[in-house]
């Protein structure tokens, strides 16, 4: 039984805390902290109503290292679970170093003023975390997270060698809005509008954003258009599985979403550089975030399912083989259980699972680790038990694109 401090009270933080409260044998004491304590209080009320568990709440500016250190020293957690913004990863890691507290996150660091995300900044903490005798687990969400564990599971059980790996992320949900994002709008739009990149032949291949489109028929969702994108797990998978000749990431988008996004880009609303308005500096993308629907408010109206998984081609016992490992999650089921839609659910549940494996010692180490460096089996078992069951299918042939 262990104390845990969760930083971030958005949809993902809400799901993670609900699921932690459902496992009191592992999470004996939960503190939820955020810049806006009212957000924490709303989650705490829901957790109490749904599970009967009382959690503590606190206010913290996660950009302020000293303030975060003070909160960690007050709470004395065994683990800090960072579900705040990716901008804040390094500050929270600094606070964990100062207090010698284990760390977990779901998304890698990116600077506020540059639309670029990579693991290099966090991997640079390896020696300091190792010397402090503490562990950092990076990317314990769904993608990154579960998709990387799926790759590890494929390599351990299904293929002797992986030659190609494609990660397919489909959100078949409908929230009834003309334009809205299913997670933080600022992070979502920065990610979607970045140039595409994939790993092939030992190097990165870059192209224009949202230009390479393929149709795919997703189980329980149907045929959707998906687009080649860059996503952070490509970087870590390329590092830890150098045998893989090609690694790609695909995400589905509807035509209406893309049309709105095109217009917003054309009029400058996705810019991240400051402009002067009424004598004040504002960042257009941050202003856009303020007027778009809050993602956590979409749960009650979202219907449909997500389907996220890995398709890997390689060799097993001397024979060519293609396997597909994936999860389907229902938005309405996720909302009924935690009050959040499936995009938050599919990230918050793996955050809880990663935390549980660290706290129980099933996964342990000193230094900075990505999720695919550990034994996938206990994580895969917990996915089945805690709301994200997975399936394995053998495909007739590799993808023809």
Short mmCIF file of C-alpha atoms in Angstrom, two decimals:
data_model
loop_
_atom_site.label_atom_id
_atom_site.label_comp_id
_atom_site.label_asym_id
_atom_site.label_seq_id
_atom_site.Cartn_x
_atom_site.Cartn_y
_atom_site.Cartn_z
CA UNK A 1 0.00 0.00 0.00
CA UNK A 2 1.45 3.35 -1.04
CA UNK A 3 0.82 7.07 -1.17
CA UNK A 4 0.67 8.62 -4.63
CA UNK A 5 0.60 12.26 -5.77
CA UNK A 6 -1.18 12.89 -9.09
CA UNK A 7 -0.54 16.25 -10.77
CA UNK A 8 -3.13 17.24 -13.36
CA UNK A 9 -6.92 17.25 -12.95
CA UNK A 10 -8.09 17.09 -16.55
CA UNK A 11 -9.85 14.12 -18.10
CA UNK A 12 -6.82 11.82 -17.92
CA UNK A 13 -6.11 12.76 -14.31
CA UNK A 14 -9.74 12.17 -13.44
CA UNK A 15 -9.75 8.68 -14.97
CA UNK A 16 -6.44 7.73 -13.35
CA UNK A 17 -7.59 8.82 -9.91
CA UNK A 18 -10.94 7.04 -10.24
CA UNK A 19 -9.16 3.82 -11.20
CA UNK A 20 -6.62 4.22 -8.39
CA UNK A 21 -9.46 4.62 -5.91
CA UNK A 22 -10.90 1.34 -7.21
CA UNK A 23 -7.63 -0.38 -6.20
CA UNK A 24 -7.11 0.62 -2.55
CA UNK A 25 -4.90 -2.40 -1.91
CA UNK A 26 -2.26 -0.69 -4.07
CA UNK A 27 -3.11 3.01 -3.71
CA UNK A 28 -3.65 3.52 0.00
CA UNK A 29 -3.67 7.33 -0.17
CA UNK A 30 -4.25 9.57 -3.18
CA UNK A 31 -3.58 13.31 -3.46
CA UNK A 32 -4.70 15.13 -6.62
CA UNK A 33 -3.10 18.50 -7.34
CA UNK A 34 -3.57 21.10 -10.06
CA UNK A 35 -3.21 24.83 -10.68
CA UNK A 36 -6.98 25.15 -10.24
CA UNK A 37 -8.01 23.44 -7.01
CA UNK A 38 -11.67 23.61 -8.02
CA UNK A 39 -10.89 21.07 -10.77
CA UNK A 40 -9.42 18.74 -8.15
CA UNK A 41 -12.44 19.19 -5.91
CA UNK A 42 -14.82 18.23 -8.72
CA UNK A 43 -12.84 15.04 -9.38
CA UNK A 44 -12.73 14.26 -5.66
CA UNK A 45 -16.52 14.60 -5.43
CA UNK A 46 -16.97 12.18 -8.33
CA UNK A 47 -14.47 9.70 -6.88
CA UNK A 48 -16.28 9.76 -3.53
CA UNK A 49 -19.69 9.28 -5.17
CA UNK A 50 -18.55 6.47 -7.46
CA UNK A 51 -16.14 4.55 -5.22
CA UNK A 52 -16.70 5.74 -1.65
CA UNK A 53 -13.02 6.69 -1.41
CA UNK A 54 -11.93 10.08 -0.09
CA UNK A 55 -8.92 11.63 -1.79
CA UNK A 56 -6.96 14.73 -0.79
CA UNK A 57 -6.67 17.74 -3.07
CA UNK A 58 -4.03 20.45 -3.33
CA UNK A 59 -3.16 23.49 -5.40
CA UNK A 60 0.18 23.62 -7.18
CA UNK A 61 1.83 25.50 -10.03
CA UNK A 62 3.73 22.64 -11.66
CA UNK A 63 5.95 25.12 -13.53
CA UNK A 64 7.28 26.24 -10.13
CA UNK A 65 9.83 23.66 -9.00
CA UNK A 66 10.09 24.99 -5.46
CA UNK A 67 6.30 24.88 -5.05
CA UNK A 68 6.17 21.32 -6.36
CA UNK A 69 9.02 20.27 -4.06
CA UNK A 70 7.13 21.72 -1.09
CA UNK A 71 4.00 19.75 -2.01
CA UNK A 72 5.95 16.50 -2.44
CA UNK A 73 7.61 17.02 0.93
CA UNK A 74 4.21 17.63 2.52
CA UNK A 75 2.47 14.62 0.94
CA UNK A 76 5.48 12.26 1.11
CA UNK A 77 4.32 10.09 -1.81
CA UNK A 78 6.17 7.03 -3.03
CA UNK A 79 5.38 8.07 -6.61
CA UNK A 80 4.51 11.29 -8.48
CA UNK A 81 2.22 10.70 -11.46
CA UNK A 82 2.55 13.60 -13.89
CA UNK A 83 -0.67 14.04 -15.87
CA UNK A 84 -0.20 17.77 -16.37
CA UNK A 85 0.92 19.43 -19.63
CA UNK A 86 4.00 18.13 -21.48
CA UNK A 87 5.57 21.58 -20.99
CA UNK A 88 5.85 20.79 -17.29
CA UNK A 89 7.63 17.43 -17.48
CA UNK A 90 11.13 18.71 -16.77
CA UNK A 91 10.05 20.92 -13.87
CA UNK A 92 8.26 18.00 -12.22
CA UNK A 93 11.23 15.71 -12.85
CA UNK A 94 13.46 18.32 -11.18
CA UNK A 95 11.16 18.31 -8.15
CA UNK A 96 11.28 14.50 -8.01
CA UNK A 97 15.07 14.58 -8.17
CA UNK A 98 15.25 17.08 -5.33
CA UNK A 99 12.99 14.91 -3.14
CA UNK A 100 14.23 11.52 -4.40
CA UNK A 101 10.73 10.47 -5.45
CA UNK A 102 9.83 8.12 -8.31
CA UNK A 103 8.20 9.70 -11.38
CA UNK A 104 5.74 8.63 -14.12
CA UNK A 105 4.23 10.47 -17.09
CA UNK A 106 2.19 9.78 -20.23
CA UNK A 107 3.63 12.23 -22.77
CA UNK A 108 7.15 13.45 -23.49
CA UNK A 109 8.44 16.95 -22.95
CA UNK A 110 7.98 19.74 -25.44
CA UNK A 111 8.94 23.40 -25.00
CA UNK A 112 6.17 26.00 -25.04
CA UNK A 113 7.71 28.12 -27.77
CA UNK A 114 8.70 25.36 -30.20
CA UNK A 115 6.30 22.80 -31.74
CA UNK A 116 8.70 19.94 -31.20
CA UNK A 117 8.51 16.95 -28.88
CA UNK A 118 11.23 14.38 -28.33
CA UNK A 119 12.61 12.20 -25.55
CA UNK A 120 16.12 13.67 -25.61
CA UNK A 121 15.40 16.20 -22.89
CA UNK A 122 14.11 13.53 -20.52
CA UNK A 123 16.64 10.85 -21.45
CA UNK A 124 19.29 13.39 -20.38
CA UNK A 125 18.10 12.81 -16.77
CA UNK A 126 19.26 9.18 -16.83
CA UNK A 127 22.46 9.59 -14.80
CA UNK A 128 20.91 11.94 -12.25
CA UNK A 129 17.94 9.66 -11.59
CA UNK A 130 20.24 6.64 -11.34
CA UNK A 131 22.54 8.42 -8.90
CA UNK A 132 19.54 9.45 -6.81
CA UNK A 133 18.36 5.84 -6.69
CA UNK A 134 14.95 6.66 -8.17
CA UNK A 135 12.99 5.61 -11.25
CA UNK A 136 11.24 7.56 -13.99
CA UNK A 137 8.77 5.75 -16.26
CA UNK A 138 8.07 7.69 -19.47
CA UNK A 139 5.02 7.33 -21.68
CA UNK A 140 2.59 5.24 -19.64
CA UNK A 141 -0.53 6.27 -21.55
CA UNK A 142 -2.04 4.55 -24.58
CA UNK A 143 0.01 6.01 -27.41
CA UNK A 144 2.67 6.28 -26.21
CA UNK A 145 2.22 3.54 -23.66
CA UNK A 146 -0.01 0.61 -24.49
CA UNK A 147 1.07 0.68 -28.15
CA UNK A 148 4.70 0.27 -27.04
CA UNK A 149 3.72 -2.56 -24.66
CA UNK A 150 1.86 -4.20 -27.54
CA UNK A 151 5.12 -4.09 -29.55
CA UNK A 152 7.01 -5.69 -26.65
CA UNK A 153 4.32 -8.35 -26.32
CA UNK A 154 4.49 -9.09 -30.05
CA UNK A 155 8.26 -9.49 -29.87
CA UNK A 156 8.09 -11.69 -26.76
CA UNK A 157 5.23 -13.98 -27.81
CA UNK A 158 4.14 -13.60 -31.43
CA UNK A 159 7.15 -12.86 -33.65
CA UNK A 160 10.80 -13.83 -33.41
CA UNK A 161 11.69 -10.71 -35.37
CA UNK A 162 9.67 -7.56 -36.17
CA UNK A 163 10.37 -6.09 -39.61
CA UNK A 164 7.64 -3.45 -39.86
CA UNK A 165 5.37 -1.90 -37.24
CA UNK A 166 2.34 0.30 -37.86
CA UNK A 167 0.44 1.94 -35.00
CA UNK A 168 -3.18 2.75 -35.88
CA UNK A 169 -5.17 5.16 -33.70
CA UNK A 170 -8.86 5.46 -34.56
CA UNK A 171 -11.38 7.52 -32.64
CA UNK A 172 -14.78 6.66 -34.04
CA UNK A 173 -16.59 8.78 -31.46
CA UNK A 174 -19.02 11.61 -32.20
CA UNK A 175 -19.38 14.39 -29.62
CA UNK A 176 -21.92 16.46 -31.56
CA UNK A 177 -19.70 19.56 -31.82
CA UNK A 178 -18.76 21.29 -35.07
CA UNK A 179 -15.12 21.37 -33.95
CA UNK A 180 -13.61 20.17 -30.70
CA UNK A 181 -10.58 18.18 -29.59
CA UNK A 182 -10.74 15.10 -27.38
CA UNK A 183 -7.74 16.17 -25.31
CA UNK A 184 -6.02 19.49 -24.55
CA UNK A 185 -6.68 21.60 -27.70
CA UNK A 186 -3.31 23.32 -27.59
CA UNK A 187 -1.36 20.04 -27.43
CA UNK A 188 -3.69 18.34 -29.93
CA UNK A 189 -3.39 21.00 -32.60
CA UNK A 190 0.38 21.37 -32.20
CA UNK A 191 0.69 17.61 -32.65
CA UNK A 192 -1.62 17.34 -35.65
CA UNK A 193 -0.13 20.28 -37.58
CA UNK A 194 3.49 19.13 -37.17
CA UNK A 195 5.24 17.61 -40.22
CA UNK A 196 4.83 13.85 -40.55
CA UNK A 197 7.84 11.69 -39.73
CA UNK A 198 8.37 7.96 -39.73
CA UNK A 199 11.34 5.63 -39.22
CA UNK A 200 12.52 3.71 -42.27
CA UNK A 201 15.84 2.21 -43.26
CA UNK A 202 17.65 3.52 -40.20
CA UNK A 203 16.66 7.16 -40.66
CA UNK A 204 13.77 9.58 -40.26
CA UNK A 205 11.64 10.31 -43.33
CA UNK A 206 9.76 13.62 -43.12
CA UNK A 207 6.80 14.89 -45.11
CA UNK A 208 4.01 17.51 -44.98
CA UNK A 209 1.41 17.26 -42.24
CA UNK A 210 -1.76 15.30 -43.03
CA UNK A 211 -0.87 14.63 -46.68
CA UNK A 212 -0.44 10.83 -46.67
CA UNK A 213 -3.91 9.28 -46.33
CA UNK A 214 -5.04 5.66 -46.25
CA UNK A 215 -8.43 4.04 -45.60
CA UNK A 216 -8.67 1.20 -43.08
CA UNK A 217 -11.60 -0.86 -41.82
CA UNK A 218 -11.47 -0.77 -38.01
CA UNK A 219 -13.19 -3.49 -35.99
CA UNK A 220 -16.44 -2.21 -34.37
CA UNK A 221 -15.92 1.26 -35.91
CA UNK A 222 -15.87 0.76 -39.68
CA UNK A 223 -13.81 2.23 -42.50
CA UNK A 224 -12.07 5.49 -41.66
CA UNK A 225 -9.48 7.69 -43.31
CA UNK A 226 -6.23 7.75 -41.38
CA UNK A 227 -3.23 10.01 -41.83
CA UNK A 228 0.50 9.46 -41.42
CA UNK A 229 1.81 11.47 -38.44
CA UNK A 230 4.76 11.69 -36.13
CA UNK A 231 4.23 10.40 -32.60
CA UNK A 232 6.75 10.14 -29.80
CA UNK A 233 6.71 6.37 -29.37
CA UNK A 234 8.32 6.06 -32.80
CA UNK A 235 11.49 7.55 -31.33
CA UNK A 236 11.73 5.19 -28.37
CA UNK A 237 10.68 2.10 -30.35
CA UNK A 238 13.34 2.86 -32.96
CA UNK A 239 15.91 3.07 -30.16
CA UNK A 240 14.94 -0.06 -28.25
CA UNK A 241 13.97 -2.20 -31.27
CA UNK A 242 16.68 -1.34 -33.84
CA UNK A 243 15.81 -4.49 -35.82
CA UNK A 244 12.58 -2.85 -37.06
CA UNK A 245 13.07 -1.58 -40.59
CA UNK A 246 10.01 0.69 -40.68
CA UNK A 247 7.82 2.19 -37.93
CA UNK A 248 4.82 4.38 -38.75
CA UNK A 249 1.99 6.05 -36.83
CA UNK A 250 -1.49 6.68 -38.26
CA UNK A 251 -4.43 8.61 -36.80
CA UNK A 252 -7.99 9.02 -38.08
CA UNK A 253 -9.61 12.40 -38.68
CA UNK A 254 -13.01 13.30 -40.08
CA UNK A 255 -13.39 15.64 -43.03
CA UNK A 256 -15.14 18.30 -40.92
CA UNK A 257 -12.31 18.34 -38.38
CA UNK A 258 -9.72 18.75 -41.13
CA UNK A 259 -11.66 21.54 -42.86
CA UNK A 260 -12.01 23.51 -39.63
CA UNK A 261 -8.32 22.98 -38.89
CA UNK A 262 -7.36 24.19 -42.37
CA UNK A 263 -9.36 27.39 -41.92
CA UNK A 264 -7.89 28.01 -38.45
CA UNK A 265 -4.38 27.58 -39.84
CA UNK A 266 -5.08 29.85 -42.78
CA UNK A 267 -6.27 32.70 -40.54
CA UNK A 268 -3.38 32.30 -38.09
CA UNK A 269 -5.27 30.90 -35.11
CA UNK A 270 -2.89 27.94 -34.69
CA UNK A 271 0.19 30.18 -34.32
CA UNK A 272 2.25 29.74 -31.13
CA UNK A 273 4.19 33.01 -31.45
CA UNK A 274 2.77 36.04 -29.59
CA UNK A 275 0.77 38.77 -31.31
CA UNK A 276 -0.30 42.15 -29.91
CA UNK A 277 -4.02 42.59 -29.29
CA UNK A 278 -5.37 45.66 -27.49
CA UNK A 279 -1.88 46.40 -26.24
CA UNK A 280 -1.39 42.94 -24.78
CA UNK A 281 0.59 39.95 -25.97
CA UNK A 282 -1.54 36.88 -26.68
CA UNK A 283 -0.70 33.56 -28.31
CA UNK A 284 -3.41 32.73 -30.87
CA UNK A 285 -3.43 28.99 -30.17
CA UNK A 286 -3.86 29.59 -26.45
CA UNK A 287 -6.76 31.96 -27.17
CA UNK A 288 -8.31 29.33 -29.44
CA UNK A 289 -8.01 26.80 -26.62
CA UNK A 290 -9.97 29.17 -24.37
CA UNK A 291 -12.94 29.38 -26.75
CA UNK A 292 -13.11 25.71 -27.76
CA UNK A 293 -15.13 23.21 -25.69
CA UNK A 294 -13.25 21.85 -22.69
CA UNK A 295 -12.43 18.21 -23.56
CA UNK A 296 -13.56 16.97 -20.15
CA UNK A 297 -17.04 18.39 -20.92
CA UNK A 298 -17.51 16.14 -23.95
CA UNK A 299 -17.98 12.87 -22.08
CA UNK A 300 -21.74 13.10 -21.61
CA UNK A 301 -22.40 13.62 -25.35
CA UNK A 302 -19.76 11.39 -26.97
CA UNK A 303 -20.94 8.15 -28.53
CA UNK A 304 -19.03 5.51 -30.47
CA UNK A 305 -15.76 3.66 -29.94
CA UNK A 306 -12.02 3.97 -30.20
CA UNK A 307 -9.82 1.31 -31.77
CA UNK A 308 -6.05 1.57 -31.22
CA UNK A 309 -3.44 -1.07 -31.92
CA UNK A 310 -0.28 -2.35 -33.61
CA UNK A 311 0.11 -4.24 -36.87
CA UNK A 312 3.48 -5.97 -37.06
CA UNK A 313 5.01 -8.03 -39.84
CA UNK A 314 8.01 -10.25 -39.26
CA UNK A 315 9.03 -13.84 -38.85
CA UNK A 316 7.95 -16.66 -36.54
CA UNK A 317 9.63 -20.07 -36.63
CA UNK A 318 11.08 -19.27 -40.03
CA UNK A 319 7.73 -18.23 -41.53
CA UNK A 320 6.56 -14.75 -42.54
CA UNK A 321 3.68 -13.59 -40.35
CA UNK A 322 1.56 -10.47 -39.77
CA UNK A 323 -0.22 -9.92 -36.44
CA UNK A 324 -2.61 -7.25 -35.19
CA UNK A 325 -2.95 -6.49 -31.46
CA UNK A 326 -5.57 -3.88 -30.55
CA UNK A 327 -8.09 -2.58 -28.04
CA UNK A 328 -11.62 -1.29 -28.62
CA UNK A 329 -13.02 1.11 -26.01
CA UNK A 330 -16.60 2.39 -25.84
CA UNK A 331 -17.06 6.11 -25.06
CA UNK A 332 -20.36 5.59 -23.25
CA UNK A 333 -19.00 2.74 -21.12
CA UNK A 334 -16.00 4.85 -20.15
CA UNK A 335 -18.28 7.73 -19.17
CA UNK A 336 -20.57 5.49 -17.13
CA UNK A 337 -17.62 4.21 -15.11
CA UNK A 338 -15.55 7.37 -14.58
CA UNK A 339 -17.46 10.35 -15.98
CA UNK A 340 -14.97 10.75 -18.85
CA UNK A 341 -14.94 9.83 -22.54
CA UNK A 342 -12.80 7.06 -24.01
CA UNK A 343 -9.86 9.20 -25.14
CA UNK A 344 -9.23 10.19 -21.51
CA UNK A 345 -10.04 6.65 -20.34
CA UNK A 346 -7.56 4.97 -22.66
CA UNK A 347 -4.78 7.22 -21.32
CA UNK A 348 -5.79 7.35 -17.66
CA UNK A 349 -6.15 3.59 -17.17
CA UNK A 350 -2.60 2.82 -18.44
CA UNK A 351 -1.27 5.60 -16.19
CA UNK A 352 -2.85 3.81 -13.24
CA UNK A 353 -1.47 0.45 -14.39
CA UNK A 354 2.08 1.77 -14.82
CA UNK A 355 1.87 3.35 -11.39
CA UNK A 356 0.59 0.11 -9.86
CA UNK A 357 3.44 -1.91 -11.38
CA UNK A 358 5.98 0.56 -10.01
CA UNK A 359 4.43 0.67 -6.56
CA UNK A 360 4.21 -3.12 -6.27
CA UNK A 361 7.76 -3.61 -7.53
CA UNK A 362 6.70 -5.60 -10.60
CA UNK A 363 8.56 -2.97 -12.61
CA UNK A 364 11.58 -1.44 -10.92
CA UNK A 365 14.90 0.16 -11.71
CA UNK A 366 17.08 3.20 -11.15
CA UNK A 367 17.22 5.77 -13.92
CA UNK A 368 14.93 6.87 -16.76
CA UNK A 369 12.98 4.17 -18.62
CA UNK A 370 10.50 3.94 -21.46
CA UNK A 371 7.61 1.58 -20.99
CA UNK A 372 8.76 -0.91 -23.66
CA UNK A 373 11.91 -1.68 -21.65
CA UNK A 374 9.92 -3.75 -19.14
CA UNK A 375 8.22 -7.16 -19.24
CA UNK A 376 4.90 -6.59 -21.04
CA UNK A 377 3.05 -9.50 -19.45
CA UNK A 378 1.93 -7.95 -16.12
CA UNK A 379 0.82 -4.78 -17.92
CA UNK A 380 -1.12 -6.78 -20.51
CA UNK A 381 -2.79 -8.79 -17.75
CA UNK A 382 -3.89 -5.61 -15.97
CA UNK A 383 -5.31 -4.12 -19.18
CA UNK A 384 -7.70 -7.07 -19.37
CA UNK A 385 -8.69 -6.71 -15.72
CA UNK A 386 -9.17 -2.94 -15.61
CA UNK A 387 -11.28 -2.01 -18.60
CA UNK A 388 -9.03 -2.16 -21.68
CA UNK A 389 -9.18 -5.77 -22.96
CA UNK A 390 -7.08 -6.50 -26.03
CA UNK A 391 -7.36 -8.87 -28.96
CA UNK A 392 -4.84 -10.61 -31.21
CA UNK A 393 -5.56 -11.40 -34.86
CA UNK A 394 -3.32 -12.95 -37.48
CA UNK A 395 -3.70 -11.15 -40.82
CA UNK A 396 -3.53 -12.83 -44.22
CA UNK A 397 -0.84 -10.48 -45.47
CA UNK A 398 1.11 -7.33 -44.56
CA UNK A 399 -0.46 -3.92 -45.09
CA UNK A 400 -0.41 -3.08 -48.80
CA UNK A 401 0.55 0.56 -48.24
#
